[in-house]
XYZ file of C-alpha atoms in Angstrom:
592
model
C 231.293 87.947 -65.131
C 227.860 86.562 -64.843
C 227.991 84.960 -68.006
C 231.255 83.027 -66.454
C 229.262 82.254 -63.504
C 226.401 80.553 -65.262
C 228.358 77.759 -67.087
C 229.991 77.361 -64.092
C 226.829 76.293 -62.298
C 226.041 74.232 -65.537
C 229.157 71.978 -65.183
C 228.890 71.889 -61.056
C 225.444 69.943 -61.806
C 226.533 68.099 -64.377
C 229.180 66.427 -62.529
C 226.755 65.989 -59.418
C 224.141 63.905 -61.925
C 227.499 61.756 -62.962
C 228.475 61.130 -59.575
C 224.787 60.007 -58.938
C 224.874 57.848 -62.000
C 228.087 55.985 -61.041
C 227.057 55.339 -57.875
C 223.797 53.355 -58.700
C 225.518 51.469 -61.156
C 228.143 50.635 -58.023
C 225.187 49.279 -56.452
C 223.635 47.427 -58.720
C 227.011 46.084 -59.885
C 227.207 44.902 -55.982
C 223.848 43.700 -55.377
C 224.114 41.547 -58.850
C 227.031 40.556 -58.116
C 226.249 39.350 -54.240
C 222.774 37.924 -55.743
C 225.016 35.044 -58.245
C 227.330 34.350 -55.316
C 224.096 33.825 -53.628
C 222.801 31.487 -56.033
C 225.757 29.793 -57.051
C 226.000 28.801 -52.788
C 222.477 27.670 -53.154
C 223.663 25.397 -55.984
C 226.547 23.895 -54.394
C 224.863 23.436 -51.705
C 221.472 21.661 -53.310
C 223.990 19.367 -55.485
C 225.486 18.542 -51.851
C 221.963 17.181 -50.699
C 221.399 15.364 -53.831
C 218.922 17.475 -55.160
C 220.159 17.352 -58.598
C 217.849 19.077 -61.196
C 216.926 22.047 -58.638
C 220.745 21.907 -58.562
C 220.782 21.879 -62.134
C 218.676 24.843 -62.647
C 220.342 26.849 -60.015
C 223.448 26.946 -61.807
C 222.031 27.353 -65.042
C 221.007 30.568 -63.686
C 224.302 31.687 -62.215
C 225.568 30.712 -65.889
C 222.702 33.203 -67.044
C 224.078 35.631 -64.651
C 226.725 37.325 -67.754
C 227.186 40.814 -65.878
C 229.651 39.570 -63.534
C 232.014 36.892 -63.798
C 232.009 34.397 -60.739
C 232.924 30.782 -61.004
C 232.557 30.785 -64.181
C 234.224 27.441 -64.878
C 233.034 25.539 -61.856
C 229.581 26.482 -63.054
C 230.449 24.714 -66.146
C 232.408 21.939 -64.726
C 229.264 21.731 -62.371
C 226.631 21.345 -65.111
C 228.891 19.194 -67.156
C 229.166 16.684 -64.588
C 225.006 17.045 -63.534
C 223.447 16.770 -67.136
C 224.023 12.700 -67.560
C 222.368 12.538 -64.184
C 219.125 14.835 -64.788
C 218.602 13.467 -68.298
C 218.322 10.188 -67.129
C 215.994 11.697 -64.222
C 214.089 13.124 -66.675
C 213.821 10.212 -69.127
C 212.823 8.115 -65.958
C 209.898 10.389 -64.619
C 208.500 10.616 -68.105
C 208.640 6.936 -68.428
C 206.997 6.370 -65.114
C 204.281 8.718 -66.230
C 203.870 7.153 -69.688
C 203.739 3.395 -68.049
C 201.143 4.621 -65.178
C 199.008 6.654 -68.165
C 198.914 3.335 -70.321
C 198.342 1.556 -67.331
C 194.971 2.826 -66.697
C 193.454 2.374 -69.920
C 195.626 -0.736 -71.404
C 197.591 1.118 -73.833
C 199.964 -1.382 -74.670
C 201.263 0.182 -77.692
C 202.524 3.006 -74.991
C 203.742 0.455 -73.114
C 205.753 -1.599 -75.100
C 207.518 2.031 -76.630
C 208.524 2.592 -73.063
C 209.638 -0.771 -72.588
C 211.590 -0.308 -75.720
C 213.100 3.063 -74.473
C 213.736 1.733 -70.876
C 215.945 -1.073 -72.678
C 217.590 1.303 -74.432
C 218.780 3.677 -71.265
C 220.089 0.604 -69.809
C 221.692 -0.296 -72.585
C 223.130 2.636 -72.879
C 224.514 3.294 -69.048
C 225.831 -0.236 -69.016
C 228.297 1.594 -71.414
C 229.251 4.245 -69.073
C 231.683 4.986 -66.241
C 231.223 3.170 -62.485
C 229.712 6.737 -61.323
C 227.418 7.152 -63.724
C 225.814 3.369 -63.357
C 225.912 4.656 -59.499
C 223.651 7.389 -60.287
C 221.164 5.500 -62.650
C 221.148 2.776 -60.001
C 220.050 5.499 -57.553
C 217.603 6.855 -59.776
C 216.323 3.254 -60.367
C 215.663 3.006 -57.236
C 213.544 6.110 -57.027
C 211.450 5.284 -59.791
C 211.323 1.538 -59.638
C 210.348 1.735 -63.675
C 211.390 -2.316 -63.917
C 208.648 -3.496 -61.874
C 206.715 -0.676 -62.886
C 206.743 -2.250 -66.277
C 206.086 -5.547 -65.151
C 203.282 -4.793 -63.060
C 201.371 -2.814 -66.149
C 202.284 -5.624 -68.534
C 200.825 -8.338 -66.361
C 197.644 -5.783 -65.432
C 197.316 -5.064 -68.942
C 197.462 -8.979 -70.360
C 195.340 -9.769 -67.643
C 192.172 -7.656 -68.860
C 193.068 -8.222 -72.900
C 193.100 -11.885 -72.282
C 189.577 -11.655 -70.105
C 187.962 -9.648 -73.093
C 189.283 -12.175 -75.736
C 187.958 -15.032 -73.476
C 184.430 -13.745 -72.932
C 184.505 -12.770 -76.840
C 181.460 -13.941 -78.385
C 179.953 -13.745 -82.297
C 177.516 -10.887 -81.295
C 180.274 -8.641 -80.586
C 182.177 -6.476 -83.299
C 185.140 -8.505 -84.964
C 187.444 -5.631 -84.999
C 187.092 -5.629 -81.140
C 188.096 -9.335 -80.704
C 191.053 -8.311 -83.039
C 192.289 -5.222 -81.644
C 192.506 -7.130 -78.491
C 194.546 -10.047 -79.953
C 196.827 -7.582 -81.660
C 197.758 -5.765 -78.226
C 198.691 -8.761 -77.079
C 200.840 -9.736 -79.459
C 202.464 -6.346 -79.204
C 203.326 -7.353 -75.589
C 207.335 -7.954 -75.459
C 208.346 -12.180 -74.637
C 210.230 -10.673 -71.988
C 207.023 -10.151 -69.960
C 206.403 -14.087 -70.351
C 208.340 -16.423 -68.852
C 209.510 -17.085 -72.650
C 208.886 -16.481 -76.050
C 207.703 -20.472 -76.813
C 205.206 -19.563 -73.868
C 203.708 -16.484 -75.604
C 203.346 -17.871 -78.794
C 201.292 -20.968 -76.665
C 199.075 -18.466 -75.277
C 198.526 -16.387 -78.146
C 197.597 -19.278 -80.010
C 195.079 -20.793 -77.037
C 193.122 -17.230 -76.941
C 193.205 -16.891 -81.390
C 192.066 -20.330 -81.418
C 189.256 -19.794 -78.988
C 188.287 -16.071 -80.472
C 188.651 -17.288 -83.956
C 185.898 -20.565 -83.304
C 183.269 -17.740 -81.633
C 183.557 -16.086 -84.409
C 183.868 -19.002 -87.314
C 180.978 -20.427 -85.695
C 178.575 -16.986 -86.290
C 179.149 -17.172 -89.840
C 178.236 -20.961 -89.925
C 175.204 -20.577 -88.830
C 173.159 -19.943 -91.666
C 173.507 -21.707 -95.340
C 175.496 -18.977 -97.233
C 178.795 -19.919 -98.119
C 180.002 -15.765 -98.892
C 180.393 -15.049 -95.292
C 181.498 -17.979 -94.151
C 184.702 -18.053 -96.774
C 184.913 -14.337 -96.002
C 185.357 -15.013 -92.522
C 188.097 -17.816 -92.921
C 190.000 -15.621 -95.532
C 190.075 -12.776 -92.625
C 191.107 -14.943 -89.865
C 193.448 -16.672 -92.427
C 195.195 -13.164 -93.396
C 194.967 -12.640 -89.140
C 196.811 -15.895 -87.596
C 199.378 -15.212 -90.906
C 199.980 -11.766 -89.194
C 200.911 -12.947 -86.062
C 202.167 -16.317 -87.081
C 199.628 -18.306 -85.966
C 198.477 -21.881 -86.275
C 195.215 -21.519 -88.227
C 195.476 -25.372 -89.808
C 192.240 -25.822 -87.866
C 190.420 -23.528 -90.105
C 189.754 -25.923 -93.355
C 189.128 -28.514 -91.017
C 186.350 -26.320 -89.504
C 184.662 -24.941 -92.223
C 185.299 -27.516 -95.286
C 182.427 -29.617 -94.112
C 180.028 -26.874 -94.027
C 180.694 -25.970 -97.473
C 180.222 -29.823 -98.981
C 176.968 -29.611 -97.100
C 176.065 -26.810 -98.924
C 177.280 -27.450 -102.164
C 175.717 -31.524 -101.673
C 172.381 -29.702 -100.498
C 172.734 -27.519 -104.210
C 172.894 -30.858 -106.052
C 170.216 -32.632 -104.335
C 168.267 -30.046 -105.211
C 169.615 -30.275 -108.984
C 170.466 -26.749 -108.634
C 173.810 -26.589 -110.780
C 173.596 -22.785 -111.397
C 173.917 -22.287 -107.653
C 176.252 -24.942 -106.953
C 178.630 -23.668 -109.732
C 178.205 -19.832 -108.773
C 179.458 -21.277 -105.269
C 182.144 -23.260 -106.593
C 183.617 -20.107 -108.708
C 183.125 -18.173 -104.899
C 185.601 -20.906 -103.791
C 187.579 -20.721 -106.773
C 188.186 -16.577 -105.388
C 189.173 -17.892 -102.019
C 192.154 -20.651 -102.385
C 193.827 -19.503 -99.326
C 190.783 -21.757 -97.681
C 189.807 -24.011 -100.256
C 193.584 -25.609 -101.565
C 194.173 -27.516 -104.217
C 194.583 -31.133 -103.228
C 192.222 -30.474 -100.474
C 188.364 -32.515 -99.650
C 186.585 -29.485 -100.644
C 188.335 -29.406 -104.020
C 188.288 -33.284 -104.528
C 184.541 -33.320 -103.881
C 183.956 -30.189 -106.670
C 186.165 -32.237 -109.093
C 184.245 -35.487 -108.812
C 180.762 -33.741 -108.746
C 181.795 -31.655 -111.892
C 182.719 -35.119 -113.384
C 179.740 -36.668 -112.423
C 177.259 -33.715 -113.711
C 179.948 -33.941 -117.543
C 178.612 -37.967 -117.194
C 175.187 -36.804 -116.604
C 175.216 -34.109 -119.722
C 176.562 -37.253 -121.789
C 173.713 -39.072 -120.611
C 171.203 -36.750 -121.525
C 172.875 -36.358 -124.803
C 172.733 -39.995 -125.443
C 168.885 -39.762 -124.682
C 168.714 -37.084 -127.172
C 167.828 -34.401 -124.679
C 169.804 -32.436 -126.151
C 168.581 -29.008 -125.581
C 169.096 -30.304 -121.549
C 172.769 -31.491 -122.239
C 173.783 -28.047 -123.834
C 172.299 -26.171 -120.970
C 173.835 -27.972 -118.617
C 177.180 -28.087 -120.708
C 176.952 -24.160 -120.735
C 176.469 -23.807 -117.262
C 179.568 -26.059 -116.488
C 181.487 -23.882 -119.008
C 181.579 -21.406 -115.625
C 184.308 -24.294 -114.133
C 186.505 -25.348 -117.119
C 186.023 -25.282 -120.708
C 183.357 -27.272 -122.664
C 183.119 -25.789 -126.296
C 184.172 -28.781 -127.162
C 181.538 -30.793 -125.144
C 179.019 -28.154 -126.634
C 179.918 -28.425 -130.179
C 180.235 -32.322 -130.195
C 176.449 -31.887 -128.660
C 175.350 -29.785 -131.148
C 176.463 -31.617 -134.014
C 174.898 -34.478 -132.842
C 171.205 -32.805 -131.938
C 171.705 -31.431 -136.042
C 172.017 -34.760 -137.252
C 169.195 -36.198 -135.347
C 166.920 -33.914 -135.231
C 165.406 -31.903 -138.681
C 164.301 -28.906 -136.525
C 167.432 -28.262 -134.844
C 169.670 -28.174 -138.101
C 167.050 -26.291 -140.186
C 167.013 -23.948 -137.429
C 170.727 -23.305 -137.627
C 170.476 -22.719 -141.023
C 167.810 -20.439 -141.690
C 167.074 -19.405 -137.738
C 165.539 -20.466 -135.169
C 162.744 -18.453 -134.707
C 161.523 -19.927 -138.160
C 158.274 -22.288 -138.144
C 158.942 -25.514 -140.023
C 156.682 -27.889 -141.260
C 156.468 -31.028 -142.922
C 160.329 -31.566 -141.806
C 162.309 -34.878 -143.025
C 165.654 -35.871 -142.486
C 168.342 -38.058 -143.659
C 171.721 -38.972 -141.889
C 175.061 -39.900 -143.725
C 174.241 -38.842 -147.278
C 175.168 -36.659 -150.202
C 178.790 -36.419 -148.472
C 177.201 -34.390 -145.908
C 177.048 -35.333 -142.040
C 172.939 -34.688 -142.181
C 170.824 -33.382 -144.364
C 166.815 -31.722 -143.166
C 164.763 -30.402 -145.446
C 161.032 -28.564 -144.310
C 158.404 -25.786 -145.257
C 159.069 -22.274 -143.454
C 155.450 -20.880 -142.993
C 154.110 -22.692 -145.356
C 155.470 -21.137 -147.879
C 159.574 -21.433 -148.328
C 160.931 -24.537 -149.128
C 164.575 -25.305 -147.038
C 167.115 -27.510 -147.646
C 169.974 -27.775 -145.058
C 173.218 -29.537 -144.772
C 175.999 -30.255 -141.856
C 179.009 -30.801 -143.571
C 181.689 -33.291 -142.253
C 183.453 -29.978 -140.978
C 180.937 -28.650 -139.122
C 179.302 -25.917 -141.163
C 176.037 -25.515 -142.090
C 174.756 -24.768 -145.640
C 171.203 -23.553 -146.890
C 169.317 -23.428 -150.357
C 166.157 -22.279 -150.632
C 162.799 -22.076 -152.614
C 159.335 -20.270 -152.825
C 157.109 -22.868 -153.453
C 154.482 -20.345 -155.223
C 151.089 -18.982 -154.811
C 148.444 -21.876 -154.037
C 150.709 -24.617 -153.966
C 149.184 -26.544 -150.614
C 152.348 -28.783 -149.188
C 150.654 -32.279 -147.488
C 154.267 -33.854 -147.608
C 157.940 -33.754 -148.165
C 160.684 -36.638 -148.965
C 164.260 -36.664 -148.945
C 165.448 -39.217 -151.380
C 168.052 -39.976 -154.270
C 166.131 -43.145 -155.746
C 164.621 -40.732 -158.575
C 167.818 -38.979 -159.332
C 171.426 -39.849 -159.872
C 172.121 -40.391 -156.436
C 174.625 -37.699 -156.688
C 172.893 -34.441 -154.990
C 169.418 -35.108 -152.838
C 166.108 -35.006 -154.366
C 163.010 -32.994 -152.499
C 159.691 -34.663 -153.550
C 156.774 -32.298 -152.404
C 153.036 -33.591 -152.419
C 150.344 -31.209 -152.831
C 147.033 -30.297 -153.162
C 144.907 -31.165 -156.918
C 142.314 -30.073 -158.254
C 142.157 -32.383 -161.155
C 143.932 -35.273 -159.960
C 144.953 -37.096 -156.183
C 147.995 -35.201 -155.667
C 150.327 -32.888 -157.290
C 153.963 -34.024 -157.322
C 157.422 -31.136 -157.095
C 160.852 -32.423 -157.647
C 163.512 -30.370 -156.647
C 167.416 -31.219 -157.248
C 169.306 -29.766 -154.027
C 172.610 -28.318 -156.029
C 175.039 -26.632 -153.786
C 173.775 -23.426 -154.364
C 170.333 -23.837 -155.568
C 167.071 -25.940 -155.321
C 166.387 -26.795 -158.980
C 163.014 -27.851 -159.814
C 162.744 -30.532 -162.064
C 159.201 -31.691 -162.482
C 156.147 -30.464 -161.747
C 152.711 -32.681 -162.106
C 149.558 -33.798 -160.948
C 148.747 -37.528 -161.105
C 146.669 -39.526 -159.154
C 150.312 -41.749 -157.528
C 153.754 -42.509 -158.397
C 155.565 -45.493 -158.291
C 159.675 -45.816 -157.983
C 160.383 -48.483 -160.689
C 164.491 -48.130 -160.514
C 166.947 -46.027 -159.274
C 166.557 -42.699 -161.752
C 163.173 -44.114 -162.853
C 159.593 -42.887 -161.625
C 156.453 -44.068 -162.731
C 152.908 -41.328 -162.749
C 149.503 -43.018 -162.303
C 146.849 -40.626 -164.879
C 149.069 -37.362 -165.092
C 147.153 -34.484 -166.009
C 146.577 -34.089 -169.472
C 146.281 -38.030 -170.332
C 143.399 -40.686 -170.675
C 142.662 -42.524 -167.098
C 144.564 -45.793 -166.601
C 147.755 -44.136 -168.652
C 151.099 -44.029 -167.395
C 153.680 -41.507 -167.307
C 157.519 -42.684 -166.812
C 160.004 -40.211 -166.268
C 163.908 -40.827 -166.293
C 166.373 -38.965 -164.692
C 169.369 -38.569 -167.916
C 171.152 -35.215 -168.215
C 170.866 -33.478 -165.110
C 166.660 -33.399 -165.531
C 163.568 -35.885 -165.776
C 162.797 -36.503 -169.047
C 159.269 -38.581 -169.893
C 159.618 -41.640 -171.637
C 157.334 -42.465 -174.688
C 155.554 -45.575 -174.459
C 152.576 -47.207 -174.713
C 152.134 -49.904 -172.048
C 153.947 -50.692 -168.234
C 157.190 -52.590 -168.530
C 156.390 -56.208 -167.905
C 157.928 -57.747 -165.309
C 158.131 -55.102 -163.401
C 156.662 -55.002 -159.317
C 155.109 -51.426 -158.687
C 156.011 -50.214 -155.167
C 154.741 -47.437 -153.124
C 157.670 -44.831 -152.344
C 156.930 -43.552 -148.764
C 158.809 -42.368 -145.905
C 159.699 -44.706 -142.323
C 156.862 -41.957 -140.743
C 154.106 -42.967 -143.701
C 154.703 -47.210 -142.892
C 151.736 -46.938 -140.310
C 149.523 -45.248 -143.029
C 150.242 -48.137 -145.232
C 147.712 -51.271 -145.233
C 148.523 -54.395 -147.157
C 150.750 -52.719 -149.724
C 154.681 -53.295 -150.876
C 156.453 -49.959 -150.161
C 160.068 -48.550 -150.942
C 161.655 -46.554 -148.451
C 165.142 -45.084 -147.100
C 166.900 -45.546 -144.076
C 170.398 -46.017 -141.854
C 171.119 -49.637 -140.968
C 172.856 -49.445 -137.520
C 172.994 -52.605 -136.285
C 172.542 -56.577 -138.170
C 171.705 -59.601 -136.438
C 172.054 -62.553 -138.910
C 169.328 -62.516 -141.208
C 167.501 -59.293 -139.618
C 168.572 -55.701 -139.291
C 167.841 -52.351 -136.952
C 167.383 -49.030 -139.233
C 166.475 -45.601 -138.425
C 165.153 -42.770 -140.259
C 164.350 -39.523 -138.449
C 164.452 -40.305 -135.645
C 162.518 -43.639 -135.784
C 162.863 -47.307 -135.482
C 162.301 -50.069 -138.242
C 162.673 -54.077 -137.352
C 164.001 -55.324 -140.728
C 163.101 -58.825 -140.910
C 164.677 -60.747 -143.537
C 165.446 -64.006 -145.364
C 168.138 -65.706 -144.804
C 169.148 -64.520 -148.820
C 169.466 -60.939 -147.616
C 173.125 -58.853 -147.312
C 173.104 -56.441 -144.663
C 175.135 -53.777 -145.038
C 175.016 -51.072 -142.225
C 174.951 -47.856 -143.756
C 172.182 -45.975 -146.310
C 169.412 -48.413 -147.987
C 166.730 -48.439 -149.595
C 164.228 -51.237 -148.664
C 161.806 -52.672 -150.718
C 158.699 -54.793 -148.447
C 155.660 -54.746 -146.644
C 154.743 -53.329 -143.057
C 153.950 -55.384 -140.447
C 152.742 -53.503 -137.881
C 154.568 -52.353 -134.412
C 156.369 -54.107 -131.626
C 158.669 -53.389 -128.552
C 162.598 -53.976 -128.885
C 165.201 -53.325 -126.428
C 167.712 -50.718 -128.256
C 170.431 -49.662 -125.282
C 169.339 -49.418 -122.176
C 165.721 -48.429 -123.049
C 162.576 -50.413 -124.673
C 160.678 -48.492 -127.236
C 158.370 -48.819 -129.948
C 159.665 -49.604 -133.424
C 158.385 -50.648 -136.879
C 158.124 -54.094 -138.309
C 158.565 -54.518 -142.071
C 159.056 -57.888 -143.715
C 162.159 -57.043 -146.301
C 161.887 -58.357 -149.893
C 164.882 -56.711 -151.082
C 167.516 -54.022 -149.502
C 169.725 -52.209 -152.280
C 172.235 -49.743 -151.122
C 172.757 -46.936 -153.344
């Protein structure tokens, strides 16, 4: 019985806490449910007044509201029909604050994005229904963002073009640019058209781009100067400028400078700045003053290396042929020079051969011989006889020869009047104890010098070609005579007893020995280069001889040897210049 009592308590309160339950949920259920109605009149009653987006967010919350259904599709319908509205509310406020932002601080790059955007929402609406161009039109007129954007445009291009204006060359370059490049950013359809922005743009560049051309002008450096026009060059190109003006601006400054280089005959620093041109064409254009005044004063400095070539300055034409080799090519020029300073001068050609830091001596030379272009011959330190050759190709051969232990050179001769005539002959004159002189001949073969004779006699006469004649060699009675004839690749001495009548002794010397010669018939070589009637010009290392002869003698230009007597010195007009040259009155000219 009392256990039956009990659970009937139990269930008693268990229905009691049920009953509570149920009726807080009724409660709830009717306060919810009379809070959405509230909101939902709130709604319809803000989208009455025109209050859109707190309209907007009042029903989004009854549409949040999921615990009770109530006007559920007129909440929707109601949205639906808001949303086109409030976005373009929302578009337009963020706009306005964007434009008013930029505004401030001359942000035209914000500016001209919401410019962009603007013309896209009207683009856009123009598309749409009559009521929705209503509502933008309303909104519009809220906002205002057309002369909005007008207003900041015109503020803005007002205080960029005052700060390109009072630009100046003391004042950072990317400054004067970032200004110009806002302004171009600024759409045509802030200008009363797009021929007048491109008028002004070019008015302010043209002004900002002198200022700052004229900085870099002011000293005599031509690197920031054609760094500067490259720069301003690549900027009007940007922003399709006129930048013509440029050249015209800064082409005579660099003539000055390059003219000022050559009146100081500073070619290294007038071609270093013509190769600093050569990396800017964009300013310097083929065709243009600039480059016709580098082409003519290149041609004129090629003249002036001929010229100093042709005065046989030679190591002056190849330096200044090397240092034009930095503009176009002169290996040509170069070799052409060298080749010409070999054949004229002994020292250069012996130096090719056996190197220039050798010390020659005693050097002689001979042009247009032995089938060679030039041939040189001299003692290296006194001690190493050289023999070198510029063949017609170009090349350069050597043969050489100790001259042995005590052997004291006081002379050297090229000639072929002792041999066959075929290969060169090297005389050398020494030092003698017993006699006047001691007397070498060497054979120049290809390969080899050969020596052929080796004597000591008190002189030496050439009595034909292949025939010498020794005053008293060594070994004989005083007053004897040695002759020696050149037969079978050597000299071999002749036996007999007395001189050949009838025959004239001469001296064999060199066109350098005529002045030591007094009162004395000599035989020497030489080059005829020029004939006038019965009188000749030769030359012979590097010297001058007057050939005066009869009216009986045959000049020949080319290789002689003359047989007369010197006459002393006297001034001649040879090219352009007067120098000193040799007079010899000719007896007889042979050419080998």
């Amino acid at each position: 019985m009392n256990f039956t009592f009990k659970r009937s308590r139990r269930y008693r309160n268990a229905a009691f806490v049920f009953f509570v339950i149920l009726l807080v949920l009724s409660g709830w259920k009717l306060v919810y449910g009379w809070s959405k109605m509230k909101t939902y009149a709130h709604a319809v009653e803000l989208q009455a007044q025109g209050r859109l987006l707190e309209a907007e967010d009042a029903f989004v919350r009854v549409q949040s509201m999921r615990a009770i259904d109530y006007k559920e599709r007129e909440t929707a319908a109601a949205l639906s029909a808001l949303r086109p509205v409030t976005d373009m509310h929302r578009t337009e406020a963020r706009l306005s604050a964007d434009i008013e932002a930029a505004r401030n601080v001359s942000d035209v790059p914000t500016l001209a994005t919401a410019a962009e955007q603007w013309s896209q929402m009207k683009q856009t609406v123009a598309a749409q229904d009559e009521k929705t161009r209503s509502s933008f039109a309303q909104i519009e007129a809220e906002y205002g963002l057309e002369q909005r954007l007008s207003d900041a445009f015109a503020q803005v291009k007002k205080n960029l073009t005052a700060g390109l204006e009072s630009w100046s060359a003391n004042k950072n370059a990317g400054d004067g640019e970032r200004l110009l490049a806002f302004l171009a950013q600024i759409p045509a359809a802030y200008y009363p058209d797009e021929k007048t922005k491109h008028a002004e743009l070019n008015r302010l560049a043209l002004k900002y781009g002198q200022a700052r051309l004229n900085g870099a002008l002011k000293g005599t450096a031509l690197t920031e100067a054609l760094s500067e026009s490259d720069k301003l060059l690549q900027l009007y190109t940007g922003y399709r400028l006129d930048g013509s003006w440029i050249a015209g601006k800064v082409e005579p400054f660099i003539q000055n400078v390059l003219s000022s280089q050559l009146d100081k005959n500073d070619v290294k620093g007038f071609l270093g700045n013509v190769r600093l041109l050569q990396e800017h064409p964009a300013v310097v254009k083929p065709g243009s003053k600039t480059d016709a005044y580098v082409r003519s004063s290149v041609q004129k400095l090629l003249a002036r290396a001929r010229q100093l070539a042709d005065s046989r300055k030679f190591q002056d034409a190849v330096d200044l042929y090397t240092l034009l080799g930095s503009y176009q090519n002169t290996d040509k020029e170069i070799q052409e020079t060298e080749q010409r300073w070999m054949e004229t001068e002994p020292a250069r050609l012996l130096g090719k051969a056996a190197g220039e830091d050798r010390d020659f001596s005693y050097m002689v030379h001979v042009k247009g011989k032995w089938g060679a272009k030039a041939v040189a011959a001299g003692l290296a330190e006194n001690k190493t006889l050289i023999l070198a050759r510029l063949m017609q190709d170009g090349t350069v051969s050597k043969t050489e020869i100790g001259v042995g232990k005590g052997v004291t050179v006081t002379s050297i001769q090229l000639t072929d009047s002792i041999s066959s005539g075929a290969s060169p002959m090297l005389l050398l004159e020494a030092a003698s104890k017993s006699r006047k002189a001691r007397y070498i001949l060497y054979e120049a073969e290809p390969q080899e010098l050969r020596m052929l004779l080796d004597i000591e006699a008190d002189g030496y006469t050439a009595i034909r070609k292949g025939a010498v004649q020794f005053d008293s060699p060594a070994g004989e009675g005083p007053g004897s005579k040695a002759l020696y004839e050149y037969r079978d690749g050597g000299l071999r001495k002749v036996q007999q007893t007395q001189q050949p009548q009838q025959q004239t002794a001469y001296k064999l010397v060199t066109v350098s020995d005529l002045p030591d010669v007094k009162a004395e018939n000599v035989r020497f070589e030489c080059d005829i280069v020029t004939v006038d009637g019965s009188n000749a010009l030769g030359e012979s290392d590097n010297r001058y001889v007057h050939l005066v002869g009869s009216g009986k003698t045959n000049w020949k230009r080319g290789s002689a040897l003359i047989t007369g007597m010197y006459a002393g010195t006297e001034e001649m007009k040879i090219g352009s210049q007067t120098v000193n040259v040799y007079r010899v009155q000719v007896l007889e000219a042979n050419y080998p």
